[in-house]
PDB file of C-alpha atoms in Angstrom:
ATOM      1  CA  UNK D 674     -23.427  16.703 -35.768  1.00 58.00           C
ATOM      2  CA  UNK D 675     -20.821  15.170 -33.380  1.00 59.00           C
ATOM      3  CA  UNK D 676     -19.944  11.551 -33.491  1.00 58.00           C
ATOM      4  CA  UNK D 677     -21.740   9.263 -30.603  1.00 56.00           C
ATOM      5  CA  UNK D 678     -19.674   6.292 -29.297  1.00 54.00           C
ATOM      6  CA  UNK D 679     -21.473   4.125 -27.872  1.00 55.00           C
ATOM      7  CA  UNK D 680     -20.282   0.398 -25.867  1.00 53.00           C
ATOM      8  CA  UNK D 681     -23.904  -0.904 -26.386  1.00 56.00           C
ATOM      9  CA  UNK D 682     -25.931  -2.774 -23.357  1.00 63.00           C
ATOM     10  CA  UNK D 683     -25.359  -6.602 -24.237  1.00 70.00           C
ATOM     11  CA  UNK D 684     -23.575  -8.867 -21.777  1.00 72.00           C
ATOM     12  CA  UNK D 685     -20.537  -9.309 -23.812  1.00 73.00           C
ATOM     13  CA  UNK D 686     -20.026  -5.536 -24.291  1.00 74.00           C
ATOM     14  CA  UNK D 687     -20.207  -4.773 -20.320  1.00 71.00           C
ATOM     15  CA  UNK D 688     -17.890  -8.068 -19.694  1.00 75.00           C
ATOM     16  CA  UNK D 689     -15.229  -6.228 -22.045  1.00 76.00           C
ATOM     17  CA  UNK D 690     -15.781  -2.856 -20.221  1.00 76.00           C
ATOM     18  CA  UNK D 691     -15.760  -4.758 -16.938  1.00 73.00           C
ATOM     19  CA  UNK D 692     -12.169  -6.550 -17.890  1.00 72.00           C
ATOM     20  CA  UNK D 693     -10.336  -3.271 -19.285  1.00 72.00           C
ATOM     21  CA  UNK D 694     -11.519  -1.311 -16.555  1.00 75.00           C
ATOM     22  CA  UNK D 695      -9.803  -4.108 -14.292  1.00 72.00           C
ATOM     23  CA  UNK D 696      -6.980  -4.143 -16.124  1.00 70.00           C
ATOM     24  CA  UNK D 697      -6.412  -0.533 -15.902  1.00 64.00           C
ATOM     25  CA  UNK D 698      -7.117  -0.563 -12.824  1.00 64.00           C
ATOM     26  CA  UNK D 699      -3.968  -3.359 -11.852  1.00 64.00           C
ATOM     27  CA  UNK D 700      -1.563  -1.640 -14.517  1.00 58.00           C
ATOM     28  CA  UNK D 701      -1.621   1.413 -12.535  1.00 63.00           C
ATOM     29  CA  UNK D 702      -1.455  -0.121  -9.023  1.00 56.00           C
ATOM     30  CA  UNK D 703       1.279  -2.059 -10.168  1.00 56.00           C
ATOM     31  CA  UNK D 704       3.126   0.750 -11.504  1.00 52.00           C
ATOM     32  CA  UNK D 705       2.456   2.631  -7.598  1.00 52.00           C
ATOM     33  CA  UNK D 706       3.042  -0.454  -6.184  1.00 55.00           C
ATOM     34  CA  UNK D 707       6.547  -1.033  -8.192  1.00 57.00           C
ATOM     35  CA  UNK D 708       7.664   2.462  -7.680  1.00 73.00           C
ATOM     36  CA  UNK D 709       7.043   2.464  -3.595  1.00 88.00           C
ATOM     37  CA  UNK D 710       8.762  -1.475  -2.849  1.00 96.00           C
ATOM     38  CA  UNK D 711      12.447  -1.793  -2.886  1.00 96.00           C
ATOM     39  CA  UNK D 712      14.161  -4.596  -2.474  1.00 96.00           C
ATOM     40  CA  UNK D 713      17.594  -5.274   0.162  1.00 96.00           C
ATOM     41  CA  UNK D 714      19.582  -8.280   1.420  1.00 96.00           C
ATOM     42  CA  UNK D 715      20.457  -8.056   5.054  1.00 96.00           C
ATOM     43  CA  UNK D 716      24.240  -7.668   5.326  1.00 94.00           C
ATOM     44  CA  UNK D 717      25.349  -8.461   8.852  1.00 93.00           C
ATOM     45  CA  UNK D 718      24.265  -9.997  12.370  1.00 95.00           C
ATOM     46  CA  UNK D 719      22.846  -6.726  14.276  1.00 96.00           C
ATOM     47  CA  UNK D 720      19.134  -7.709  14.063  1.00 96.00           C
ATOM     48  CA  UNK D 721      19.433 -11.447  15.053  1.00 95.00           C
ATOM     49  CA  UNK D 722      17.676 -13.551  15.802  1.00 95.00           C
ATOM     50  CA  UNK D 723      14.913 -11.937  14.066  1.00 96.00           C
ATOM     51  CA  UNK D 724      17.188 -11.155  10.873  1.00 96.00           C
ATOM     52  CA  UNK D 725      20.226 -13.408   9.513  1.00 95.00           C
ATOM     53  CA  UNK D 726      22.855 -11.757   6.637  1.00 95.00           C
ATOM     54  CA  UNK D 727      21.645 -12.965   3.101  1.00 96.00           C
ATOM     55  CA  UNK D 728      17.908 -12.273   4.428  1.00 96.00           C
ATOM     56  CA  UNK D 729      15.784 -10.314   1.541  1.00 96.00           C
ATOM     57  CA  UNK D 730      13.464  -7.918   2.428  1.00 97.00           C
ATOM     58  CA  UNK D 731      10.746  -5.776   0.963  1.00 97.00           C
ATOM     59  CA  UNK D 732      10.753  -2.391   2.295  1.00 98.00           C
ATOM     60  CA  UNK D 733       7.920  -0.187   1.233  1.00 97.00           C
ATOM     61  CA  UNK D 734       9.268   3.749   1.046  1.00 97.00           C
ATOM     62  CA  UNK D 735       7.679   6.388   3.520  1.00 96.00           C
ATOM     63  CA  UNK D 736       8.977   8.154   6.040  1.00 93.00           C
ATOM     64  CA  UNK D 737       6.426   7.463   8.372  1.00 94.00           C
ATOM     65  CA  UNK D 738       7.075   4.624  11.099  1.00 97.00           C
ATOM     66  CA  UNK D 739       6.151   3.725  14.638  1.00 97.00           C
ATOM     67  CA  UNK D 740       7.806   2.214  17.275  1.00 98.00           C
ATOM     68  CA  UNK D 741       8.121  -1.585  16.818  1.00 97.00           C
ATOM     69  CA  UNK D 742       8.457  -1.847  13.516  1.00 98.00           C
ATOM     70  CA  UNK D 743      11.393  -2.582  11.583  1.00 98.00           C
ATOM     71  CA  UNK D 744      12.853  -0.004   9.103  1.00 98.00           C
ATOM     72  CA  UNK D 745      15.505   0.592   6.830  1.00 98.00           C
ATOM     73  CA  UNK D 746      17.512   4.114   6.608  1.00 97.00           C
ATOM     74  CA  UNK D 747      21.155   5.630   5.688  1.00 97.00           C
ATOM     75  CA  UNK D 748      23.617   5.255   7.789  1.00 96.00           C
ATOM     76  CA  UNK D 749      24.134   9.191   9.090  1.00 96.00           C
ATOM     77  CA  UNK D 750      27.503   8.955   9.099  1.00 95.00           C
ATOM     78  CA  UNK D 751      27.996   8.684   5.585  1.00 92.00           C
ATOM     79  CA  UNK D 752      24.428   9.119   3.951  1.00 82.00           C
ATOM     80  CA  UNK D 753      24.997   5.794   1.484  1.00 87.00           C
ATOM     81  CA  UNK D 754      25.311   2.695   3.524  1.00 94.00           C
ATOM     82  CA  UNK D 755      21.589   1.329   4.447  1.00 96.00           C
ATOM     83  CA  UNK D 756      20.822   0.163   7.877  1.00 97.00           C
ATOM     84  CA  UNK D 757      18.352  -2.377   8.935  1.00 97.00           C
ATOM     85  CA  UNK D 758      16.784  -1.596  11.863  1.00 98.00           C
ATOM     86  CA  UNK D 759      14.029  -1.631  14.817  1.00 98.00           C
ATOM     87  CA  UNK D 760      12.439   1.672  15.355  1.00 98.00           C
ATOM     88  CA  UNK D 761      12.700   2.144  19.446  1.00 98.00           C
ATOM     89  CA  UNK D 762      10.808   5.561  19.557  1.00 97.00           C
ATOM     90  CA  UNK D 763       9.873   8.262  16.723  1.00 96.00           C
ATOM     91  CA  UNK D 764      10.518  12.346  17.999  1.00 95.00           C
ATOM     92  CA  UNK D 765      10.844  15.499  16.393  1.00 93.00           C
ATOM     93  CA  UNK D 766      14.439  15.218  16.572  1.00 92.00           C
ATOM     94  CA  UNK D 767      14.044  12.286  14.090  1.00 96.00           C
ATOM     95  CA  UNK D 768      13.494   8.196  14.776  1.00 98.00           C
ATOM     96  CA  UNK D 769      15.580   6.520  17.465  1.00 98.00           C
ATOM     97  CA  UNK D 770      16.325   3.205  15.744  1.00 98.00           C
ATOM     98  CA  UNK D 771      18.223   0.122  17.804  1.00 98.00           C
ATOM     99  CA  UNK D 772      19.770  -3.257  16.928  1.00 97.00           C
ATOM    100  CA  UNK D 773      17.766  -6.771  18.072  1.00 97.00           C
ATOM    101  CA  UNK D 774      21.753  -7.532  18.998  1.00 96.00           C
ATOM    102  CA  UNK D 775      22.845  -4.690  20.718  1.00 94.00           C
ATOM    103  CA  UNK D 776      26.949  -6.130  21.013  1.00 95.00           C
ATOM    104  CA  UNK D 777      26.824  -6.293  17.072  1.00 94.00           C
ATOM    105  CA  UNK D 778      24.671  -3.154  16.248  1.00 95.00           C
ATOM    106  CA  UNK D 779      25.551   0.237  15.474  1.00 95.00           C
ATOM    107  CA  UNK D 780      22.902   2.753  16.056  1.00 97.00           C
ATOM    108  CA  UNK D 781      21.226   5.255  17.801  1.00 97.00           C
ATOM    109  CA  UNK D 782      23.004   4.490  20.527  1.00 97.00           C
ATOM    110  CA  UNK D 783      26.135   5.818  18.669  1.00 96.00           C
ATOM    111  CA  UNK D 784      24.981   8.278  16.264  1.00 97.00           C
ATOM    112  CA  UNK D 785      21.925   9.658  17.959  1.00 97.00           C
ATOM    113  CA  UNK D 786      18.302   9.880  16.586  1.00 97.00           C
ATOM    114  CA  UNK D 787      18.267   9.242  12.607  1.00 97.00           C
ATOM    115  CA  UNK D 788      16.739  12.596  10.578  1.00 97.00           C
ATOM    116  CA  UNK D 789      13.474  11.267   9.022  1.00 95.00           C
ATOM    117  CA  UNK D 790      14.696  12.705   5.590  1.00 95.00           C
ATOM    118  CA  UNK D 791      17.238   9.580   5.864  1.00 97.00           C
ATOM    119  CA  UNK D 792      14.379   7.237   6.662  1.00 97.00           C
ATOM    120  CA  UNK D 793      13.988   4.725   3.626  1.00 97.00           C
ATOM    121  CA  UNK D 794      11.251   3.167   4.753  1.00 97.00           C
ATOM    122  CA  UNK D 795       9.635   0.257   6.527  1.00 97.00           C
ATOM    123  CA  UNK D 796       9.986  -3.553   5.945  1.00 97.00           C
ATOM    124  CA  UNK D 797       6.928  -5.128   4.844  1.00 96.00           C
ATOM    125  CA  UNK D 798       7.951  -8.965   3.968  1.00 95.00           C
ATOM    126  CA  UNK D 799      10.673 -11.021   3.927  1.00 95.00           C
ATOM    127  CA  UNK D 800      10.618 -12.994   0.868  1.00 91.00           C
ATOM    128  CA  UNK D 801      14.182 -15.095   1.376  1.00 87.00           C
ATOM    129  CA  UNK D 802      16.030 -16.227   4.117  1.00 85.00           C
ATOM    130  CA  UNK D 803      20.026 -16.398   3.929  1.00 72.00           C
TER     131      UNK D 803
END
């Protein structure tokens, strides 16, 4: 004969059942949630007045962004630096990305549309300002 488990039918039973299927339920979002958000301080004046250096940001990582929004990617030129920037139009030559201060920015303008594989991703929150 095989065991039976059984959580019973009172109230307290299904409250306990209720609670650690909650629980679960936020220990594994959170780990999603922890692994997708990174967090960056702005370093620089290109996207005043809408950004200011010292500025943190969440960014949430995907590759997939639309015009409008702001977005942070690797500088192309050296594949390390991160930029912080507004996406101006999304092809399938990669994402055109601009500056809210065009005399202090350096992007698409200069180095041409950004490859989405260098595409961080998107800025959900800022949570400080500098």
């Amino acid at each position: 004969m095989v065991p039976h488990l059984s959580w019973g039918n009172d109230e307290s039973t299904l409250l306990r059942r209720a609670a650690v299927t909650v629980l679960s339920a936020s220990l594994i979002l959170g780990v999603v949630v922890t692994r997708r958000l990174i967090r960056i301080e702005v370093d620089g004046e290109s996207m005043s007045p809408t950004l200011c250096a010292g500025d943190r940001l969440l960014v949430w990582r995907t590759q997939q962004v639309r015009p409008g929004e702001l977005v942070v990617v690797h500088d192309p030129r050296d594949g390390e630096s991160l930029w912080v920037k507004r996406v101006r139009d999304v092809t399938d030559d990669g994402v055109d990305v601009r500056g809210d201060d065009p005399g202090r920015s350096t992007d698409s303008r200069h180095v041409g549309p950004i490859p989405r594989r260098l595409v961080v991703g998107r800025v959900v929150r800022r949570y400080a300002e500098g």
